[in-house]
Coordinates of C-alpha atoms (C1' of nucleotides) in Angstrom, one line a residue:
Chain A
X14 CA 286.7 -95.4 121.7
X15 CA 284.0 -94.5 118.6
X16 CA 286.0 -92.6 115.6
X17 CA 285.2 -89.1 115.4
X18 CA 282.6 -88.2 113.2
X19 CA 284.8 -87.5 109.9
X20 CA 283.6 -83.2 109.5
X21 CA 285.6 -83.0 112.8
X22 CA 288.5 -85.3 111.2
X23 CA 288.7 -83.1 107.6
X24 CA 288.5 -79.7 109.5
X25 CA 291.2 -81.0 112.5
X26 CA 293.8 -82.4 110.8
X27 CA 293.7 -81.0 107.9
X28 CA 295.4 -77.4 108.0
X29 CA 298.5 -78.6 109.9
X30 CA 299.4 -81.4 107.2
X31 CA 299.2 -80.4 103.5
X32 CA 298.0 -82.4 100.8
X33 CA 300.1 -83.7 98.2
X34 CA 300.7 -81.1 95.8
X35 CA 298.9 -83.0 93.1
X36 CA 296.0 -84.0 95.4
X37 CA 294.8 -80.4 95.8
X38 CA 292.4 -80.2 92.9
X39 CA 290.7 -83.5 93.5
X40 CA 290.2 -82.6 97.0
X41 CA 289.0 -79.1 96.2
X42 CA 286.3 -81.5 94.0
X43 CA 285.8 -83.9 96.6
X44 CA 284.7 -81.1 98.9
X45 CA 283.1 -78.9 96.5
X46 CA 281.0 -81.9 95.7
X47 CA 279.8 -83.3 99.0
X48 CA 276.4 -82.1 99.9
X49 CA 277.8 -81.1 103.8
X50 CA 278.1 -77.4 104.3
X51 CA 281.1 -77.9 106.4
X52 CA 283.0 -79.5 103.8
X53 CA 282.1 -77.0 100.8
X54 CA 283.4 -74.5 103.0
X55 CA 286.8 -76.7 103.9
X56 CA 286.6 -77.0 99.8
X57 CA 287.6 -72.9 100.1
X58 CA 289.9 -73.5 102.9
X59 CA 292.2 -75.7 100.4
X60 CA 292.2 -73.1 98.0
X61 CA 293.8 -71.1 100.2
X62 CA 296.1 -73.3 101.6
X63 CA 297.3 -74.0 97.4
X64 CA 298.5 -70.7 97.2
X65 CA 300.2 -70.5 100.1
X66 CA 302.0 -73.4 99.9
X67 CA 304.6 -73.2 97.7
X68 CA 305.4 -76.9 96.3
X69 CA 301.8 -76.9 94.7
X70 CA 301.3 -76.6 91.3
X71 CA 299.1 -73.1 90.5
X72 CA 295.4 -73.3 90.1
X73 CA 294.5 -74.2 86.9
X74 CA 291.1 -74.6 85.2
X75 CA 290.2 -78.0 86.9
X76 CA 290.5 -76.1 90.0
X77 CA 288.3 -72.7 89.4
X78 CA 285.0 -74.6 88.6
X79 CA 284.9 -76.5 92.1
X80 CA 285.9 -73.4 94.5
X81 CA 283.3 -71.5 92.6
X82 CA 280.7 -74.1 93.1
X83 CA 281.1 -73.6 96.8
X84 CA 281.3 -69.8 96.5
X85 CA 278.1 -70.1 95.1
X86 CA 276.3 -72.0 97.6
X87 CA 277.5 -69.7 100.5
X88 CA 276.3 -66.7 97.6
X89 CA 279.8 -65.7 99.1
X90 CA 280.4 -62.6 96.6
X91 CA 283.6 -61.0 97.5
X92 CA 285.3 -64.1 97.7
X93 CA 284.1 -65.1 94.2
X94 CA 285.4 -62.0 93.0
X95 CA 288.5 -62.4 94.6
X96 CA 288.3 -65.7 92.2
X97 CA 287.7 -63.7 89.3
X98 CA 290.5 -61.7 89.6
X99 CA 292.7 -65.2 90.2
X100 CA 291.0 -66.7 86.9
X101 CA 292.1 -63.6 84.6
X102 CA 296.2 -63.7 86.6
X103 CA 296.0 -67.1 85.8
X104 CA 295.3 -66.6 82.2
X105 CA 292.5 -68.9 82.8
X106 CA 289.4 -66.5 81.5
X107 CA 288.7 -68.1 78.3
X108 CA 288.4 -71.5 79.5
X109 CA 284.6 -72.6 78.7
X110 CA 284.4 -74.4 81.8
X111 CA 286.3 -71.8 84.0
X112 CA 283.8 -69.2 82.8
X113 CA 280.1 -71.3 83.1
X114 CA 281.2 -71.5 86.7
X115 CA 281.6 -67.9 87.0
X116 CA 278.1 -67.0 85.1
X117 CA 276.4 -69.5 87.9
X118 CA 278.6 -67.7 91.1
X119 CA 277.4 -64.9 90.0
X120 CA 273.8 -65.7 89.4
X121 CA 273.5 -67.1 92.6
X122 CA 274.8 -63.8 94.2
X123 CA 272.0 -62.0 92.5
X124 CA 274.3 -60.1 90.0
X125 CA 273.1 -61.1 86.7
X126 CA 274.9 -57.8 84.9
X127 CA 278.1 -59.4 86.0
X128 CA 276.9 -62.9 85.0
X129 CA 276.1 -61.4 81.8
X130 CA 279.1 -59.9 81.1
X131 CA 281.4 -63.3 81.6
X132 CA 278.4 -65.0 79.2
X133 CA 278.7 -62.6 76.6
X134 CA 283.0 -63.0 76.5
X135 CA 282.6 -66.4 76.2
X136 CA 284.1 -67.2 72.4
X137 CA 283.3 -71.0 72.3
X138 CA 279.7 -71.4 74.2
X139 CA 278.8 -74.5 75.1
X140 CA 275.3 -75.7 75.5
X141 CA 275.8 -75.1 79.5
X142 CA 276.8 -72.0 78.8
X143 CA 273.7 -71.3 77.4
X144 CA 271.5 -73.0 80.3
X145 CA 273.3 -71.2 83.4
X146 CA 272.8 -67.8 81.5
X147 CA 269.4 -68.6 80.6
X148 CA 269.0 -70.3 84.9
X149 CA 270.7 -66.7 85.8
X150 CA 267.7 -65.0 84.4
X151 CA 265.2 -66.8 85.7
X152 CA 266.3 -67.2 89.1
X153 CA 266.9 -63.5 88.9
X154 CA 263.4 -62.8 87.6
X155 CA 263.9 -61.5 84.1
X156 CA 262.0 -63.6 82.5
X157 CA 261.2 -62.5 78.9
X158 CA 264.7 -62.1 78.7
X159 CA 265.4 -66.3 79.4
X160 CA 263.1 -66.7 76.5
X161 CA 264.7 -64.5 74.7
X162 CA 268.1 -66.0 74.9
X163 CA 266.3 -69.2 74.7
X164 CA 265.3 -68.7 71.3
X165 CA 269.4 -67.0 70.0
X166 CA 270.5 -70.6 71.7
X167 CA 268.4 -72.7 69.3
X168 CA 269.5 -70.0 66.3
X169 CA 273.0 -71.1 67.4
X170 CA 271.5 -74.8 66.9
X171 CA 272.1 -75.8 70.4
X172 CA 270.0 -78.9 71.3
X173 CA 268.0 -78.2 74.2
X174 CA 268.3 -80.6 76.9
X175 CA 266.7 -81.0 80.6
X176 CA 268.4 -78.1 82.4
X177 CA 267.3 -75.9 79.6
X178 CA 263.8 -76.5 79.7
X179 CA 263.5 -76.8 83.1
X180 CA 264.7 -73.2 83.4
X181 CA 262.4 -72.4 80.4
X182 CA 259.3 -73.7 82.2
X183 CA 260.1 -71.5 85.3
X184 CA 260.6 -68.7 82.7
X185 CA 257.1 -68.8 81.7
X186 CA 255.5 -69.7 85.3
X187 CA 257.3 -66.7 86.0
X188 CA 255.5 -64.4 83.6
X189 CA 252.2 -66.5 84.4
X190 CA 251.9 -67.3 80.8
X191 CA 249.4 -70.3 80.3
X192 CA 249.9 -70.6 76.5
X193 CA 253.9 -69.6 76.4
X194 CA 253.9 -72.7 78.8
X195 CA 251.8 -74.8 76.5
X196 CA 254.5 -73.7 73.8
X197 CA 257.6 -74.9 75.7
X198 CA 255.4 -78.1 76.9
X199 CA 255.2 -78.9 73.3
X200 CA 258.8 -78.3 72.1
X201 CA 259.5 -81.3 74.6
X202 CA 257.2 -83.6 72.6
X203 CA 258.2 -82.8 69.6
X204 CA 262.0 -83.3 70.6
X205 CA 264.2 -85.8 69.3
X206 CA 265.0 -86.1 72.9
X207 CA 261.0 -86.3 73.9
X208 CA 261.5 -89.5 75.9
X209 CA 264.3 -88.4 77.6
X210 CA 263.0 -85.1 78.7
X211 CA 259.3 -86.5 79.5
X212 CA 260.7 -89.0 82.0
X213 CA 262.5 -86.9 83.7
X214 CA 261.5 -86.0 87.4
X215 CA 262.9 -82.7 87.3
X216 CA 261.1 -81.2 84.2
X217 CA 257.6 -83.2 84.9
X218 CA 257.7 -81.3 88.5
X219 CA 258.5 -77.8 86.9
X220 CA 255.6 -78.4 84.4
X221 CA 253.0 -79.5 87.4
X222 CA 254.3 -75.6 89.2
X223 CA 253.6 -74.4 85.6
X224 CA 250.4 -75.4 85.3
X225 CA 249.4 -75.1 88.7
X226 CA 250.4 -71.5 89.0
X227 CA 249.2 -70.9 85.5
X228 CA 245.7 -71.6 86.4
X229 CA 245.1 -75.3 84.9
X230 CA 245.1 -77.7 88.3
X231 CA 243.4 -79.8 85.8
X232 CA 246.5 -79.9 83.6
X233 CA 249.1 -79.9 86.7
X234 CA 246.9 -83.2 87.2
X235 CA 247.2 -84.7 84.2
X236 CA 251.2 -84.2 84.2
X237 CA 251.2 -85.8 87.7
X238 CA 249.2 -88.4 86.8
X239 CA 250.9 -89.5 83.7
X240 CA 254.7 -88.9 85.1
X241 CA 256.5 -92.2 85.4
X242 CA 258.4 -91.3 88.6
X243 CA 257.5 -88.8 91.4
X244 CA 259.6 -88.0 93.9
X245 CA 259.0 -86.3 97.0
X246 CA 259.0 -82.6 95.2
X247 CA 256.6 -83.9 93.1
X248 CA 253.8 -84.6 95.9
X249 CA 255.1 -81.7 97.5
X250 CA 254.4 -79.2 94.4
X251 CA 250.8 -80.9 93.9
X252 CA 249.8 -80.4 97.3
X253 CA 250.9 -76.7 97.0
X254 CA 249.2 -76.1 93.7
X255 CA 245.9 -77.7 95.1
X256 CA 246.0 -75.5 98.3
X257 CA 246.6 -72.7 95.7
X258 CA 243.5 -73.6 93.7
X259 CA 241.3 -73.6 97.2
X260 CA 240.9 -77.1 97.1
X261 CA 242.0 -78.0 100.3
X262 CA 240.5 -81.1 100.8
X263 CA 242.1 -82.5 97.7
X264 CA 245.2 -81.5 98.8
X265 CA 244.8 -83.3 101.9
X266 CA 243.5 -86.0 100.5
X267 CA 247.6 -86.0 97.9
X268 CA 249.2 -85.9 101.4
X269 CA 247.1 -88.9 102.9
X270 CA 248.2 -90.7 99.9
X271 CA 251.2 -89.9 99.8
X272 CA 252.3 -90.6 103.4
X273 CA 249.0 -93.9 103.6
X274 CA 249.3 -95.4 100.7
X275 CA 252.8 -94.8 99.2
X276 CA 254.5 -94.9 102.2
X277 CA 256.5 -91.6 101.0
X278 CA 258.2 -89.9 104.3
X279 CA 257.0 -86.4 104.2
X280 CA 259.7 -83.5 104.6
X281 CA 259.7 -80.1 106.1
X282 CA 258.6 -78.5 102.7
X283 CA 255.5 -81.2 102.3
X284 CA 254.4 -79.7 106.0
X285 CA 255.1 -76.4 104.9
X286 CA 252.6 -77.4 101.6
X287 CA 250.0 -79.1 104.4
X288 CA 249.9 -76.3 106.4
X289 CA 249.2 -73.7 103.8
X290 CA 246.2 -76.4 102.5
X291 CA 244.6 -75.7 106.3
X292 CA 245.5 -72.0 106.2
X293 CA 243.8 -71.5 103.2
X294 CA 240.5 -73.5 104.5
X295 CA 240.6 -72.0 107.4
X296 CA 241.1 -75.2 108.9
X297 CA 242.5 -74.1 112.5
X298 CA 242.7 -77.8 114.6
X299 CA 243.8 -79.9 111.6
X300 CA 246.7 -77.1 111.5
X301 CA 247.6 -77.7 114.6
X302 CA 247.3 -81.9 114.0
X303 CA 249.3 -81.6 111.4
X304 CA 252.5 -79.6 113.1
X305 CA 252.2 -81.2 116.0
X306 CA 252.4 -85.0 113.8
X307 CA 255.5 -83.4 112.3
X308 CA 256.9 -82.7 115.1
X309 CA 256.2 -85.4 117.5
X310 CA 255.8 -88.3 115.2
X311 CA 257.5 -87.2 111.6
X312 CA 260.8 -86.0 114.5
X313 CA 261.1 -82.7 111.9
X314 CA 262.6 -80.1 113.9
X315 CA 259.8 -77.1 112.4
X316 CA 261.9 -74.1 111.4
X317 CA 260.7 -70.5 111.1
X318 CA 258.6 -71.0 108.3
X319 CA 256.4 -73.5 109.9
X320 CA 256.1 -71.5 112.9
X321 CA 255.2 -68.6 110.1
X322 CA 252.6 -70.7 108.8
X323 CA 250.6 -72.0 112.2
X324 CA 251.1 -68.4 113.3
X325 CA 249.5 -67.3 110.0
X326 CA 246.4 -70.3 110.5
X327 CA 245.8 -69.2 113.9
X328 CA 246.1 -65.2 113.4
X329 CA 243.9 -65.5 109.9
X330 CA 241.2 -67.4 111.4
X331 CA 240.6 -64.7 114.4
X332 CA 243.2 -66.7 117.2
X333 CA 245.3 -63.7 117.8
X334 CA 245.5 -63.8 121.2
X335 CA 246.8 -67.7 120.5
X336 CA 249.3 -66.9 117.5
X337 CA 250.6 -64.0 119.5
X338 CA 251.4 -66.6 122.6
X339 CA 252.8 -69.2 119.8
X340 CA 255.3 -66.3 119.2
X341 CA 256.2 -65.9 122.7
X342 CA 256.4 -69.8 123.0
X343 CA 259.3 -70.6 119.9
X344 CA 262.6 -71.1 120.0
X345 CA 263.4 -68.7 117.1
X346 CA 263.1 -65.1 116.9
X347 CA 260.4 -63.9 115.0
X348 CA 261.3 -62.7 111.3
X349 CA 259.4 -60.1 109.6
X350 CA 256.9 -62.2 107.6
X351 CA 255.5 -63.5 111.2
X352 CA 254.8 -59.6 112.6
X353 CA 253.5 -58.7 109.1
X354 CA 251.1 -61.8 109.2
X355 CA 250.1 -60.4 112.2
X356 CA 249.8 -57.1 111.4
X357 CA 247.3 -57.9 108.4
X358 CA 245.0 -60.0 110.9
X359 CA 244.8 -57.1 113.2
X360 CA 244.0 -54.8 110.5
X361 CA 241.5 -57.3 108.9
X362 CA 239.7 -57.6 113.0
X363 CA 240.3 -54.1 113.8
X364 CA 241.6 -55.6 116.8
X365 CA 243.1 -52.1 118.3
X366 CA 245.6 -49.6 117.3
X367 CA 248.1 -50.2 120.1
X368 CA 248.1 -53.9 119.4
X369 CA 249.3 -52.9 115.4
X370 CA 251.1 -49.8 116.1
X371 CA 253.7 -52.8 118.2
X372 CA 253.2 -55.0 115.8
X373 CA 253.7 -52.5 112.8
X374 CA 257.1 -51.5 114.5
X375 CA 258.3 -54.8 115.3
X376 CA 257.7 -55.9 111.8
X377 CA 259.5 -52.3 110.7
X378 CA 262.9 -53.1 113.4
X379 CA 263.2 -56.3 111.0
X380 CA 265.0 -55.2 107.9
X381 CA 263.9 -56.9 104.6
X382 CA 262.7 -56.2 101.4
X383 CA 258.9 -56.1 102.0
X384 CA 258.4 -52.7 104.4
X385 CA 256.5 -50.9 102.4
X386 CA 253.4 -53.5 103.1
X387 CA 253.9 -52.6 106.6
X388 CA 253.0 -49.1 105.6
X389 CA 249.9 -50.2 104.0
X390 CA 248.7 -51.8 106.4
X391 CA 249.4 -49.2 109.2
X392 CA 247.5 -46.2 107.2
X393 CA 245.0 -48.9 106.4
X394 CA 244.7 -49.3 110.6
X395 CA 244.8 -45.8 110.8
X396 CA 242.1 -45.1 108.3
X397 CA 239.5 -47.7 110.1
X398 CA 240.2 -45.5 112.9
X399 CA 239.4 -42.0 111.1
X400 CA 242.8 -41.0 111.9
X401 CA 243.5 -39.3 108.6
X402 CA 246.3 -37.0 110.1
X403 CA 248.3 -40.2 110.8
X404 CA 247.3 -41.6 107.3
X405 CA 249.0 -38.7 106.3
X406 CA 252.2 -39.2 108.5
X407 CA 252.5 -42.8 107.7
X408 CA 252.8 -41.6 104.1
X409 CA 255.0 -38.8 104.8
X410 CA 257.5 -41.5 107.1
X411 CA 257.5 -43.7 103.8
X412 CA 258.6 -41.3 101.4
X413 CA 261.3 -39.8 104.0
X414 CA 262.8 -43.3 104.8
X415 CA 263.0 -44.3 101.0
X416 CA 261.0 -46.8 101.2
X417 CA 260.6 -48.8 97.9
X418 CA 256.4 -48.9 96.6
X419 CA 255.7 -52.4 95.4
X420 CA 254.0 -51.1 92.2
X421 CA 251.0 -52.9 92.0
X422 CA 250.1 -54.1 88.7
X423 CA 247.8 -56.5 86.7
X424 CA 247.8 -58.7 84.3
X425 CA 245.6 -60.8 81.3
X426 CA 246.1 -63.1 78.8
X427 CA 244.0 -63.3 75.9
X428 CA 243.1 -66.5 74.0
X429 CA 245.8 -65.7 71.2
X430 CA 248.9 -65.4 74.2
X431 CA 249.0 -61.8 74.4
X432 CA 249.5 -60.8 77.6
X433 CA 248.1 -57.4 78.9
X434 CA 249.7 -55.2 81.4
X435 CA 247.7 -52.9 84.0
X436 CA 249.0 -50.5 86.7
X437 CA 246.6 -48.6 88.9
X438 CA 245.7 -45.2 86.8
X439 CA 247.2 -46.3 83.7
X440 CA 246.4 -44.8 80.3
X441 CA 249.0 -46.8 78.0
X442 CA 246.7 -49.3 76.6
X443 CA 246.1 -48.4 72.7
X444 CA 241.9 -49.1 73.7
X445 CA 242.4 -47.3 77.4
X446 CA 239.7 -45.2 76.5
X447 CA 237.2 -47.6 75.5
X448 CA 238.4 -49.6 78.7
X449 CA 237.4 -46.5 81.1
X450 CA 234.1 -46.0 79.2
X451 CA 233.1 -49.7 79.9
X452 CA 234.4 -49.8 83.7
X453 CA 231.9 -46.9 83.8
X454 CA 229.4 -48.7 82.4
X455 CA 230.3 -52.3 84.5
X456 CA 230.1 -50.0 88.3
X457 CA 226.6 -48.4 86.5
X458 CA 225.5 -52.2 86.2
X459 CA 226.8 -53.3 89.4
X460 CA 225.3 -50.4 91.2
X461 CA 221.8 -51.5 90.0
X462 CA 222.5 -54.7 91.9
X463 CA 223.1 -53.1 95.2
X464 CA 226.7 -52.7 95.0
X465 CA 228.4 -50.2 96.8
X466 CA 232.3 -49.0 96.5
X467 CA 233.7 -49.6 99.9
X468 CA 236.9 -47.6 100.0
X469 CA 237.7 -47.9 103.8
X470 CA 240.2 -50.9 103.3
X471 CA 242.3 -49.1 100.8
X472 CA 243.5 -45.6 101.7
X473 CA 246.1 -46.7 99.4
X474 CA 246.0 -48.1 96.2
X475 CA 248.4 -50.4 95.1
X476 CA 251.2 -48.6 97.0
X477 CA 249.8 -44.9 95.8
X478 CA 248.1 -43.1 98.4
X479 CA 244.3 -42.0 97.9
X480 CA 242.2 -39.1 98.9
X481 CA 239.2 -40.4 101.0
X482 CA 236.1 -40.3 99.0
X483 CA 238.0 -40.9 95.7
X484 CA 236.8 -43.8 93.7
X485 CA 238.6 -47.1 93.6
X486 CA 238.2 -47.6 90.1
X487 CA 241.9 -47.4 89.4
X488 CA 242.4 -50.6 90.9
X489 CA 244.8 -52.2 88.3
X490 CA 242.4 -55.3 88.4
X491 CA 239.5 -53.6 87.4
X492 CA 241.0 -52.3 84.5
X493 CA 241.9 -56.1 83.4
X494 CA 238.7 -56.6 84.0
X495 CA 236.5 -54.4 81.6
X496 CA 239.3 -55.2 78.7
X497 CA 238.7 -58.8 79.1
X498 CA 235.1 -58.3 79.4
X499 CA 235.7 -56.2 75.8
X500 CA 237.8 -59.3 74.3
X501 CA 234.7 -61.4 74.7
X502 CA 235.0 -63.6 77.5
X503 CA 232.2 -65.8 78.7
X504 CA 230.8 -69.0 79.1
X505 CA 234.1 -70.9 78.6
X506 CA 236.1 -68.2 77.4
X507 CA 237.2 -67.5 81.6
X508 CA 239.1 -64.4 82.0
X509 CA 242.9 -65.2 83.4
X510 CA 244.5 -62.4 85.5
X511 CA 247.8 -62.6 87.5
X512 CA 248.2 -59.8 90.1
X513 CA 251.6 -59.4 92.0
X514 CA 249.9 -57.7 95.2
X515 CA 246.5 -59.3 97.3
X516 CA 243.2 -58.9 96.1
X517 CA 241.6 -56.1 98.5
X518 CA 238.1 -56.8 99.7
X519 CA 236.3 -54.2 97.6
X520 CA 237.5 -55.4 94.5
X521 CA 237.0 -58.8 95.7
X522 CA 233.1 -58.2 96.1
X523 CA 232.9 -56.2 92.7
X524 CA 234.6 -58.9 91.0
X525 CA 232.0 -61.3 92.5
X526 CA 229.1 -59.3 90.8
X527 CA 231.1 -59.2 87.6
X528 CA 231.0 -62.6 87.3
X529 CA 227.2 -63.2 88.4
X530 CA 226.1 -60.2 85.7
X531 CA 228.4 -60.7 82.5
X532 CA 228.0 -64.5 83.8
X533 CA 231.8 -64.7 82.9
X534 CA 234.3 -66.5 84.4
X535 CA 237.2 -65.1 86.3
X536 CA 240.4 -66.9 87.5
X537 CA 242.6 -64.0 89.7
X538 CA 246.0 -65.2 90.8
X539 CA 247.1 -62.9 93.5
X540 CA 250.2 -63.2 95.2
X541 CA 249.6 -66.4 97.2
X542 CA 246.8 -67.8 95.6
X543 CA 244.3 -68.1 92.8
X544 CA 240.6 -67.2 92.9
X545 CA 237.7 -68.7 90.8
X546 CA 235.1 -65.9 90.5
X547 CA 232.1 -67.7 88.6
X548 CA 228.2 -67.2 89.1
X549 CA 229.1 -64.6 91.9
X550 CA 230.8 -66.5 94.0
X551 CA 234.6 -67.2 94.5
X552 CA 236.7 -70.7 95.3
X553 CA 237.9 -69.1 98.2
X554 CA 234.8 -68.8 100.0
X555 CA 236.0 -64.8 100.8
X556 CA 238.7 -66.3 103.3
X557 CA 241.7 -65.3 101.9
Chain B
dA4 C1' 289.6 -84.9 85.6
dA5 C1' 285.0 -80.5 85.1
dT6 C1' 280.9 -76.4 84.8
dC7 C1' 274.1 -75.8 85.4
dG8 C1' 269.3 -78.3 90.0
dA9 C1' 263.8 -77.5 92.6
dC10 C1' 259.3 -77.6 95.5
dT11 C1' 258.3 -72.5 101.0
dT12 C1' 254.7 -69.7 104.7
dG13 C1' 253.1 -63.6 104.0

DNA sequence: AATCGACTTG
């Protein structure tokens, strides 16, 4: 008879005979280590059977950091605190080591203030106390603030090392900061450590996401290029950033090599990379190649998000009929990404308000953090249909259910790394007035080249409902726009702009102009992509 | 005796 597979040995035997009371903390870290699921929750389990059993010795500080680790990776919050309480009974809260761990449970729960609050009580900080604050800000989006404790580490004379600029890098992808990432590129080669850090796998693949989502593929390149060893995330990120960039046959062409040439096994996150290079060129059968290789000759068992992306290929390109049987067709329930996806390709083909109405409300019964698109898009249906009352309703159901307005906002960097913020309708900016005057001027201009303001895909702007006829000047974009048009921008000088929310259609064929007229180059990131606006045309070839 | 790890579709 075969042995049984050793999770069903660990989790069988296990509760009915105790450890050794001394083994219980290097189990705890055995378990805590191992990359199974099962075993970082049996790594709990043992916690809980050392306090209950009364020959062990009490938890101590070589205990906390392991039980916390696996807290973390479940994000299992109550339980953590539960910890918390057991560190500070313990008399165990100003042990260095005890207390990283907590600032990293805690990030990876989401709760930075409490994250912050262990950092901060720390008396001796050590330089990982530093990096999993720093990590802790930017996996919780507070960028400016990683940098900002970034620089009080180095005040403190803590050597950076790879963990800390890997998180710094992500800090300034983050903000979308070309020349704050050019900074922390070149603190690296300046390092003592420079050879260390610049080998590293790790820290070469958060500098190719930099660059790539900061607008320099060319850059993203080079890194790639010159690394001395890629790994799978590596390919995986160039692919992305390509596909990004609209150069989908590039990015095909990384994945050929990759899979031809190095003989690198692709994972699910290089098809998930592959399949957003044919969503973004449109291409519909190579999709469908591609999945269907994964499936039946890769063996990847596709998860939700690969069914989101060939649903997102087929819906995009005009298939809805096809994306909607694909839906009916997997194994998994559809999540609300898939019906929004769907949703926006309705509303882009007009293709019926009953068909969105179900759609809009399937993606509404779905609970996550994105509604308030659905509502856009539904008053966006609504308003292609002249239905202005239930423009008005849609609004009305928004504000009554709470739901939460993305704000839209834009922003630009100028040559000497300032970055410029926009929201739609704003008057902040010290030159806002000379910034109106010259968007006046830029429509007056555009106007004379035939362009007209088409408002009916935006009854709301950037999450703030419109009244039909008014002008869509407010677009936060636009205003980004005529100040870097102001700052001199040009031939070579391109105009960078990061927007959190999807370029809409009008401002997509204004910008066009913009760039044919001021013959200025203009690089958009929007929220899943980056468009190249130069001689009136853009890299996206207006699928998007 | 130890604490920090990523690339994801819309």
């Amino acid at each position: 008879m075969p042995p049984p597979p050793p999770t069903a040995r660990a989790t069988s035997h296990l509760p009915s005979l105790p450890p050794p009371p001394a083994s219980y903390n290097s189990l705890i870290r055995t378990y805590a280590r191992s990359s199974v699921p099962s075993l970082k929750l049996e790594a709990l389990r043992l916690y809980h059977s050392l306090l209950l059993d009364p020959s062990a010795p009490p938890p101590n500080r070589y205990t906390f950091p392991f039980v916390l680790k696996s807290c973390a990776f479940f994000s299992f919050f109550s339980e953590g605190s539960q910890l918390h309480s057991h560190v500070v009974k313990f008399g165990l809260a100003c042990d260095t080591y005890v207390a990283n761990s907590l600032v990293h449970f805690y990030s990876s729960c989401g709760k930075l203030a409490c994250a912050r609050k262990v950092f901060d009580k720390i008396s001796e900080k050590s330089r990982v106390s530093w990096n999993v604050i720093i990590d802790a800000c930017v996996t919780n989006g507070d960028y400016q603030e990683a940098l900002a404790l970034f620089r009080e580490m180095q005040v403190e004379k803590f050597v950076p090392d790879i963990y800390t600029f890997q998180s710094v890098i992500g800090a300034c992808t983050g903000i979308g900061s070309l020349s704050l990432g050019m900074w922390a590129h070149k603190l690296m080669l300046r390092s003592t450590d420079r050879e260390l850090l610049l080998s590293d796998a790790l820290v070469n693949n958060s500098l190719i996401d930099l660059y790539s989502k900061c607008g320099s593929i060319a850059l993203a390149r080079k890194v790639f290029d010159e690394m001395p060893v890629r790994d799978i995330a590596s390919w995986n990120i160039m692919i992305l950033g390509l596909a990004m960039h609209g150069l989908v046959d590039e990015s095909i062409d990384y994945f050929t090599r990759m899979t031809s040439i190095e003989k690198l096994r692709p994972n699910a996150i290089t098809f998930i990379a592959v399949l957003s290079a044919c969503n973004h060129g449109g291409l519909v059968s190579e999709g469908k190649k591609y999945f269907d290789s994964m499936v039946n000759h890769y063996r990847i068992e596709p998860r939700i998000e690969h069914y989101g992306c060939i649903i997102d290929i087929l819906a995009r390109a005009g298939f809805i009929e096809e994306a909607l049987e694909t839906v009916s067709k997997m194994p998994c329930k559809p999540d609300a990404v898939i019906w929004r996806s769907l949703l926006d390709a309705c509303c882009k083909k007009n293709a019926g308000l009953e068909l969105s109405e179900l759609l809009a409300r399937q993606a509404l019964e779905v609970k996550d953090d994105a509604t308030s698109g659905v509502y856009v898009m539904l008053s966006r249906v609504y308003a292609s249909a002249n239905r202005w009352n239930d423009v008005a309703l849609v609004r009305r159901l928004m504000s009554e259910d709470g739901v939460k307005k993305e704000p839209g906002f834009s922003s630009i960097e100028l040559d000497d790394g300032t970055m410029h913020q926009f929201v739609a309708g704003d008057t902040c900016h010290p030159r806002s007035e000379e910034i109106y005057d010259n968007l006046q001027t830029i429509e007056k201009r555009l106007e004379l080249q035939g362009y007209r303001p088409d408002s009916s895909q935006a009854p709301m702007i950037e999450g703030v409902a419109v009244v039909k006829g008014d002008s869509l000047r407010l677009h936060s974009e636009r205003l980004a726009i005529s100040f870097g048009l102001l700052t001199g921008a040009g031939p070579g000088r391109p105009i960078r702009i990061l927007k959190n929310l999807r370029v809409c259609k009008d401002c997509h064929t204004m910008t066009k102009l913009v760039s044919q007229v001021y013959q200025a180059e203009i690089i958009v990131r929007d929220r899943i992509r980056f468009h190249h606006f130069r001689d009136g045309k853009c890299s996206c070839m207006d699928y998007w």
